[in-house]
């Protein structure tokens, strides 16, 4: 990965810097989907309705979005703070009374937002010319973690308590606080103050790409986090088997992100983006229509494959056009709110209609809207409209 074209500062970093960055992406992927994996058991034990369970997901991802908004510069520092907050939130969830569960999940979510956004921003700053490939590889690492998490839960959840899971997360997160120090990522962000894009010219671009990111992350979060519960109802699987559907979804997403960097060597980013959105919409619609185990698994696989390249391509296309690292935080923040709103809205609709199948029409509708917006992106590329916004050089700050 360090040999990808367009590296600006990777040769100046310690040898362990990039592997630790990618390992952090694996870890954050596992932590992001963890709540969705334990949701069926948690709902049964605490007698939660779908809208209540959806509210927990909304809290995690809403605060994850807030954490993303806090990443404006000094990405090495926000990365360390993120891991520290994840550790604190997980420890509080285990040690404090139940009434502190929501603040603990909120703290956990802020930490996740800081970590994932800082990881992406550092990668985008290290690799400039092949940014789409580099970010796809980073998201591939994230997907490895997201795939491992449900498999581990399916294998060991019956033998371990939620408290032990929380403690393990807290200890590992505390260890990851040292990653920015070992990696010496300060060098990557020393010149972030040089480039500045006028806010007026950037606002339409931020709004457009923010909406794309909002819809994509909302679709992925709603589909992935409700997958286990949906499978347990459609085919009457137990908690262990239902997580196989979730694992299938994330495994397909992992496979898609494995292939994406290679495909991008031959296919333009915008073209792959459009194909991926079409595949994602097809998979989610098939999931809504599924009435058998094999159709659920097939739909999960198609949706995962389609969704795989979308987010890294969204970030890459935005960074190429905006040329402004600070404004990227807004895109990550808005996308985080998508992860908060769509899973929660899915739960609300499900409770009202007394059918999770009806609830999943929420991400299905969002996928269709994303497809419409993606066509506009494709048209803009054909007209050569995706040119970098004008920038001005700001004085270097000491």
CSV table of N, CA and C in Angstrom, one decimal, residues 7 10 27 56 60-61 93 131 190 205 258 260 270 280 284 292 300 322 332 338 355 376 386:
chain,number,residue,atom,x,y,z
A,7,UNK,N,2.1,9.2,-3.3
A,7,UNK,CA,2.4,9.3,-1.9
A,7,UNK,C,3.2,10.6,-1.7
A,10,UNK,N,4.4,9.3,2.9
A,10,UNK,CA,4.5,8.0,3.5
A,10,UNK,C,5.9,7.5,3.7
A,27,UNK,N,-10.2,-2.4,13.5
A,27,UNK,CA,-10.8,-2.3,14.9
A,27,UNK,C,-12.1,-1.4,14.9
A,56,UNK,N,-31.4,3.4,20.1
A,56,UNK,CA,-30.0,3.1,20.6
A,56,UNK,C,-29.0,3.3,19.4
A,60,UNK,N,-25.9,6.1,19.0
A,60,UNK,CA,-24.5,5.8,18.7
A,60,UNK,C,-24.1,6.6,17.4
A,61,UNK,N,-24.9,6.6,16.4
A,61,UNK,CA,-24.5,7.2,15.1
A,61,UNK,C,-24.6,8.7,15.1
A,93,UNK,N,-20.2,1.7,30.1
A,93,UNK,CA,-21.4,0.9,29.9
A,93,UNK,C,-21.3,-0.4,30.7
A,131,UNK,N,-5.8,8.7,-4.5
A,131,UNK,CA,-6.6,8.8,-3.2
A,131,UNK,C,-7.8,7.8,-3.2
A,190,UNK,N,1.1,19.0,8.9
A,190,UNK,CA,1.8,20.2,9.2
A,190,UNK,C,1.4,21.3,8.2
A,205,UNK,N,-21.1,22.3,-3.2
A,205,UNK,CA,-20.4,21.0,-3.3
A,205,UNK,C,-20.5,20.2,-2.0
A,258,UNK,N,-12.3,-5.3,-1.5
A,258,UNK,CA,-11.1,-5.9,-1.9
A,258,UNK,C,-10.8,-5.7,-3.4
A,260,UNK,N,-12.4,-3.4,-5.3
A,260,UNK,CA,-12.5,-2.0,-5.8
A,260,UNK,C,-11.1,-1.3,-6.1
A,270,UNK,N,-16.2,7.7,-11.3
A,270,UNK,CA,-17.6,8.1,-11.4
A,270,UNK,C,-18.4,6.9,-12.0
A,280,UNK,N,-26.4,-1.7,-5.2
A,280,UNK,CA,-26.9,-1.6,-3.8
A,280,UNK,C,-28.4,-1.5,-3.8
A,284,UNK,N,-31.0,-4.1,-1.8
A,284,UNK,CA,-31.9,-3.8,-0.7
A,284,UNK,C,-33.4,-4.1,-1.1
A,292,UNK,N,-37.4,-16.3,2.0
A,292,UNK,CA,-36.7,-17.6,2.3
A,292,UNK,C,-35.2,-17.3,2.7
A,300,UNK,N,-28.5,-10.0,0.9
A,300,UNK,CA,-27.4,-9.4,1.7
A,300,UNK,C,-26.1,-9.3,1.0
A,322,UNK,N,-13.3,19.6,-3.9
A,322,UNK,CA,-13.2,20.7,-3.0
A,322,UNK,C,-11.8,21.2,-2.7
A,332,UNK,N,-18.3,13.9,6.5
A,332,UNK,CA,-18.3,12.8,7.4
A,332,UNK,C,-19.4,13.0,8.5
A,338,UNK,N,-26.8,10.3,8.8
A,338,UNK,CA,-27.6,9.3,8.0
A,338,UNK,C,-27.6,8.0,8.7
A,355,UNK,N,-44.2,-4.5,11.3
A,355,UNK,CA,-43.5,-5.3,10.3
A,355,UNK,C,-42.2,-4.7,10.0
A,376,UNK,N,-26.9,12.3,-11.6
A,376,UNK,CA,-26.5,13.7,-11.8
A,376,UNK,C,-25.0,13.8,-11.7
A,386,UNK,N,-16.6,18.2,-12.9
A,386,UNK,CA,-15.9,17.9,-11.7
A,386,UNK,C,-14.5,18.4,-11.7
